[in-house]
Every structure is written in C-alpha cells, then in structure tokens.
Tab-separated table of C-alpha atoms in Angstrom:
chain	number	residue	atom	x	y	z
A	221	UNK	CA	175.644	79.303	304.967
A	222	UNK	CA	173.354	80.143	307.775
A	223	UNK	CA	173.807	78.958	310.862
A	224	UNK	CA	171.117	77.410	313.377
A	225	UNK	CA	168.237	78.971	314.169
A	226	UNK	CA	167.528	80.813	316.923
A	227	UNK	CA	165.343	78.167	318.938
A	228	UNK	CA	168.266	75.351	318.456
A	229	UNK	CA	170.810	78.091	319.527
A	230	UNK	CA	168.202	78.218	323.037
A	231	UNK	CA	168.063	74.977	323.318
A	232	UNK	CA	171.443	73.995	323.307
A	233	UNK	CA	172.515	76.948	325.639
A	234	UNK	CA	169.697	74.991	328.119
A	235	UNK	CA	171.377	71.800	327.605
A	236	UNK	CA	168.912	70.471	325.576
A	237	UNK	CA	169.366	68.164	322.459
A	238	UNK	CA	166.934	66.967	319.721
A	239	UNK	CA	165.881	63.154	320.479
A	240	UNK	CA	167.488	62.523	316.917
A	241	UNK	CA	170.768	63.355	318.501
A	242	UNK	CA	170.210	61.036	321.619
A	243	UNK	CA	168.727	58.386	319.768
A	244	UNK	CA	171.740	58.742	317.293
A	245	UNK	CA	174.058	58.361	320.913
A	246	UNK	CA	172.431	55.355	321.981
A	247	UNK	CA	172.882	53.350	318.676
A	248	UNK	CA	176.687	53.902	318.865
A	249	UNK	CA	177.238	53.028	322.478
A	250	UNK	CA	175.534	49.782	322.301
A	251	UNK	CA	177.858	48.732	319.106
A	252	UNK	CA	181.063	49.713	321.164
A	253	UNK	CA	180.390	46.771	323.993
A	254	UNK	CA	178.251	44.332	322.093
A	255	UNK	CA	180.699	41.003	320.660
A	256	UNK	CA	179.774	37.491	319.205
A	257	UNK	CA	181.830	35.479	321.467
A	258	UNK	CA	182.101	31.191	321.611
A	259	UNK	CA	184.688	29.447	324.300
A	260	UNK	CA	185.480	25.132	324.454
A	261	UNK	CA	187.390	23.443	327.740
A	262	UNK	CA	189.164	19.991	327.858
A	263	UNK	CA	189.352	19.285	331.515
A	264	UNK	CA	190.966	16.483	333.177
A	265	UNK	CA	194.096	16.410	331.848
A	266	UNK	CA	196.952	14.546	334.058
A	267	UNK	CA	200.407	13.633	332.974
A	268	UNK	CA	201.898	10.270	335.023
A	269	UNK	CA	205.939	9.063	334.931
A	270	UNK	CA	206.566	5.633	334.871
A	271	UNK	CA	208.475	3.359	336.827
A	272	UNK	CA	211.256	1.599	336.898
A	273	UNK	CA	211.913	-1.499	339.121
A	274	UNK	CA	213.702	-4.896	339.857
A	275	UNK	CA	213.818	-7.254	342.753
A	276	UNK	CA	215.718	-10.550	343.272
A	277	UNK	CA	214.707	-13.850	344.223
A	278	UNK	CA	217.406	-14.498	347.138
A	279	UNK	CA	215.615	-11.368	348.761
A	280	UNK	CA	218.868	-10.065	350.313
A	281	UNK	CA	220.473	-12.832	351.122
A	282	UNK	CA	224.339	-13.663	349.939
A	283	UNK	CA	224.533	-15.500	346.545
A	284	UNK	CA	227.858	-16.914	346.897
A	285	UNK	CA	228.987	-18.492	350.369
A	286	UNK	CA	231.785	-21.355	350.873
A	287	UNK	CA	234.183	-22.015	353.193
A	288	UNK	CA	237.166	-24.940	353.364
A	289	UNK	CA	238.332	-24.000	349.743
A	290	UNK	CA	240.896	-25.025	347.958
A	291	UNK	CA	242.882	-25.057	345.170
A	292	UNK	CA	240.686	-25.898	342.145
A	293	UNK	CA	237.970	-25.433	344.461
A	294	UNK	CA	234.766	-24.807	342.358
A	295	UNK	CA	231.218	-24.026	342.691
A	296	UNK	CA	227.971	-21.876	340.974
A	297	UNK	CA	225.489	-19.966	341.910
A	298	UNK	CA	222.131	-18.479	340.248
A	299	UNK	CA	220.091	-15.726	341.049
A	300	UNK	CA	216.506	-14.673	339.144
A	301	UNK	CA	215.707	-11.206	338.477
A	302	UNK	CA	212.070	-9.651	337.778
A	303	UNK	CA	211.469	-6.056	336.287
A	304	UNK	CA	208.602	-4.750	337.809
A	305	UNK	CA	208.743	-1.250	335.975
A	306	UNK	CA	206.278	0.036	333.387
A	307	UNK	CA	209.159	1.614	331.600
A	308	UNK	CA	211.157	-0.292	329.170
A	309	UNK	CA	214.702	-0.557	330.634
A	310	UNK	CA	218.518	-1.652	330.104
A	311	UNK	CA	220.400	-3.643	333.069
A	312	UNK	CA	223.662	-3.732	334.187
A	313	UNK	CA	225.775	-6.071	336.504
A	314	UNK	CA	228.724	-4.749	338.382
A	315	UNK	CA	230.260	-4.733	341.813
A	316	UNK	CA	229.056	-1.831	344.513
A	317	UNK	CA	231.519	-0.471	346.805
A	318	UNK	CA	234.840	-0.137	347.879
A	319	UNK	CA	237.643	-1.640	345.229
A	320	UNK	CA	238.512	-5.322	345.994
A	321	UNK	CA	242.224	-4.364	345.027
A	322	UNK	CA	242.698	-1.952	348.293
A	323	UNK	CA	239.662	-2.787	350.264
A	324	UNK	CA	240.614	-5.794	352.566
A	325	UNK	CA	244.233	-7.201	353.151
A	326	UNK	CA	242.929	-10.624	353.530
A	327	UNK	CA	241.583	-10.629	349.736
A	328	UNK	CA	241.039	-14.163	348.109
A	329	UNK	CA	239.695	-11.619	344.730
A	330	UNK	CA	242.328	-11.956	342.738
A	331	UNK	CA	242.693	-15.737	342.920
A	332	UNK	CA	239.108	-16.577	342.098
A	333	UNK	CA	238.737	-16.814	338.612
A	334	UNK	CA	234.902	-15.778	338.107
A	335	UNK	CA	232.682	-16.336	334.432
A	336	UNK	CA	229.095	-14.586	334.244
A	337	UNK	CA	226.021	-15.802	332.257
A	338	UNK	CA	222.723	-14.835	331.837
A	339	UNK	CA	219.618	-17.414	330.934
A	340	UNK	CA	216.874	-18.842	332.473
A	341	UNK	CA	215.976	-21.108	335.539
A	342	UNK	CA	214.818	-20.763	339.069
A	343	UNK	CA	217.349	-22.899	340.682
A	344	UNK	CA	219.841	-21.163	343.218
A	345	UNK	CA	222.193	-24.248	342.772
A	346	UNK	CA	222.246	-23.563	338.594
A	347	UNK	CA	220.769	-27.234	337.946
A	348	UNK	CA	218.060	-25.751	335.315
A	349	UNK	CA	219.662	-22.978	334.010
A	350	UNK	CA	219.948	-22.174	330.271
A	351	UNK	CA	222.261	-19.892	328.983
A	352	UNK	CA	221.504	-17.499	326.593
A	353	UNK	CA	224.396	-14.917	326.535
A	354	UNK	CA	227.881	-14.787	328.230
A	355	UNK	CA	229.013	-11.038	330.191
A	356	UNK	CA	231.841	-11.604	331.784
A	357	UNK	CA	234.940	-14.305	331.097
A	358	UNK	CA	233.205	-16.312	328.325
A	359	UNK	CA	236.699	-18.654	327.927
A	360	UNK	CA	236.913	-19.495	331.325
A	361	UNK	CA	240.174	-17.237	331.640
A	362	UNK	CA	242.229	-17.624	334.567
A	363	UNK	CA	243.402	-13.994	334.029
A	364	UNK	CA	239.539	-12.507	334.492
A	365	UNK	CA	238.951	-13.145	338.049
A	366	UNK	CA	236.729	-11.690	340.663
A	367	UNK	CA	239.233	-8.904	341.308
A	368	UNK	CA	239.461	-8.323	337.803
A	369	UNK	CA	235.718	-7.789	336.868
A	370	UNK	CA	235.321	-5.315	340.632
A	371	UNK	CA	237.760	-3.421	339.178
A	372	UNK	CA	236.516	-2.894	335.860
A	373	UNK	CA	232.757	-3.158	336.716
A	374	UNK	CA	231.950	-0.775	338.847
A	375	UNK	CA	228.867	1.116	337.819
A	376	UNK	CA	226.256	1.531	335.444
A	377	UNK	CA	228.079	2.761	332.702
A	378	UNK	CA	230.934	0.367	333.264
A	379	UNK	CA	228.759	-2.630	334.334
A	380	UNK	CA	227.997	-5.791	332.089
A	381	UNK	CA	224.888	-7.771	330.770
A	382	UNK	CA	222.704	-7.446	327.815
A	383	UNK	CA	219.348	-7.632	329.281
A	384	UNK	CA	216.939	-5.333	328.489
A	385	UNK	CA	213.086	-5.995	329.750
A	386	UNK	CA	210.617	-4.226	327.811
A	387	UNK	CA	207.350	-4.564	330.205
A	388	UNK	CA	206.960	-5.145	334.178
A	389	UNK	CA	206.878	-9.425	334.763
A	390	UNK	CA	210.085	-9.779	332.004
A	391	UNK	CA	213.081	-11.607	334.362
A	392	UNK	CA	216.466	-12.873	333.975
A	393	UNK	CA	218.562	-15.742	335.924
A	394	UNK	CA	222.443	-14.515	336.542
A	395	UNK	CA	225.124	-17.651	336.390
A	396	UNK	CA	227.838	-17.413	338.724
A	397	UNK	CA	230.935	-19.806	338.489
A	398	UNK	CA	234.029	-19.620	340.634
A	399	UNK	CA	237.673	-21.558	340.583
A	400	UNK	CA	240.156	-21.541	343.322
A	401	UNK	CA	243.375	-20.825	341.258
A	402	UNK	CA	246.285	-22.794	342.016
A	403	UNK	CA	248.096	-19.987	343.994
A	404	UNK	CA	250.162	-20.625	347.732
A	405	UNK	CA	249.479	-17.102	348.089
A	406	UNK	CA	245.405	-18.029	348.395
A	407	UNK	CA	245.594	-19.631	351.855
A	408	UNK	CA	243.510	-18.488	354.067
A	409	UNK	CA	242.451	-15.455	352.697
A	410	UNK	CA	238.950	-14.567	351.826
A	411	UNK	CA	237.078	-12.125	349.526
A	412	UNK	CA	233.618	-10.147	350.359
A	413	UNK	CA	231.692	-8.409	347.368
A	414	UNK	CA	228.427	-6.672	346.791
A	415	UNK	CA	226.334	-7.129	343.587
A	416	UNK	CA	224.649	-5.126	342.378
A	417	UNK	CA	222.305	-4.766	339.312
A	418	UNK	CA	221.141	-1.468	338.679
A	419	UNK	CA	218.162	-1.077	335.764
A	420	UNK	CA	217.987	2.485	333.737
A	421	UNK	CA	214.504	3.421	331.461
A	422	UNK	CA	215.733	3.590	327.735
C-alpha cells in the first residue's frame, strides 16, 4: 500500500490539513451540543390546613351557680355550642383539672347526682330544649353523680357526647340537671368544676 504523497507528508509536518478534513471536524462538533429540547411549569401551587374551632354561648361565664341548697335540691342548666372549624370534627365533654375526689375538702361532688343531654335550644334556663341523645346518667342514677362523671371523664379520650359537626355554623345545646342527694354529710359543703369540651378533626 503506498503511503501519502510527498506534498500531504509537507503539509501535515506544517500543520496544515485539507479543508475536507476541517469541514469533516466542524460537522461532528456541531452534532455533539445540538438537542431538541421542550419544558412545561404549573406555578402557583399552595397547600392550606384547616381549622378546627368551637365557642360557647355563656362566653366564659359559670353554667351552674346556686346557693341555699338542700336536700332534693334541683335545678338545670343549658349551654349552646357552635363549631366554627372547616374541618369535620368529633366532640367530647369531660371535666378539666384537678380530681373532685382529692381536690377540695369541702366537696358537695359526690352528693350531686348529675344527668347530661345533648339537643337543641338557646335557653340557658333549659325551657326550649330538645333532647336528642343522653351522655351521661340516662336513668337518673343516684350512684352517677358529679364526682362520679370528674372522675371518669377526664379528657378527650375518656370524655362523653356523640356530637360530631361536619361544617363550621353546625352547634349543639348541653343539658345539665343536678339533685341534692339526701345525705347529712352534704351540709355545707360545696363543689367547683371546670367543663370543658374539647373538639378533634376526624
């Protein structure tokens, strides 16, 4: 085979190569970084939690407040709860704070039989209120009293009620009734408790 001639042989010692050869260069450098290429954006995306929230109707003030009592002393009291959440929620009645059983020595608790019902009506005195469901002492029990249920009722978990409001503006009335049991040991004493209702999202 012969080899190239002796004017490529000059050439190429001078650093000099046929334009076939660069032109040949060129093509393949411009395939190397050339691409098709196509892109698409969705902007704006924001993610938002909901809310859960209740109020009351006596706005902070106490529910339950007698004095003078005595045996087979009675009385009722109603409160109306709004859910104000935009999550749909479950809600639960119990007592907050310290055990009525060791908290006070002058405890009327456990001589106060207490029943719990939930309906409607807007009535702090109970005289429209329809019940729709019983949570707590639904025989009237002397045995279940308000020492009874703050012992047994004292969070979430542990708490009664069946309500359940699916959208903010759903509310609830709570039913209170009280007896003064026929007990010596009741005179004079009193009892102090906290409700609370406490509303979780489902």
């Amino acid at each position: 085979m012969r080899g190239p001639s002796s004017r490529v042989r000059r050439n190429l010692a001078k650093g000099i190569l046929p334009l076939g050869i660069i032109a040949s260069a060129g093509v393949v450098w411009q395939s190397s970084y050339a691409a098709f290429s196509a892109t698409t954006s969705n902007a704006g995306n924001t993610l938002t939690a909901g809310t859960v929230k209740l109020t009351d109707a006596a706005n902070g003030t106490a529910l339950l407040n007698a004095t003078g009592l005595k045996p087979g002393s009675t009385g009722v009291g109603c409160i109306k709860l709004t859910y104000g959440g935009s999550l749909a929620a479950a809600t639960k009645l119990y007592i907050a704070g310290p055990d009525l059983t060791t908290s006070t020595p002058s405890n009327l608790a456990p001589y106060l039989t207490l029943k719990v019902d939930e309906g409607t009506g807007v009535d702090p005195a109970c005289s429209d209120f329809v019940s729709s469901a019983n949570d707590y002492n639904p025989t009237n029990s002397t045995a279940l009293t308000l020492n009874t249920f703050a012992s047994s009722a004292t969070n979430f978990a542990t708490g009664v009620g069946n309500w359940s409001p699916a959208a903010a503006g759903a509310t609830k009335t709570y039913r209170f009734s009280w007896t003064v049991q026929d007990n010596n040991a009741a005179q004079g004493l009193n009892a102090t408790v906290k409700l609370t209702w406490e509303a979780q999202n489902t």
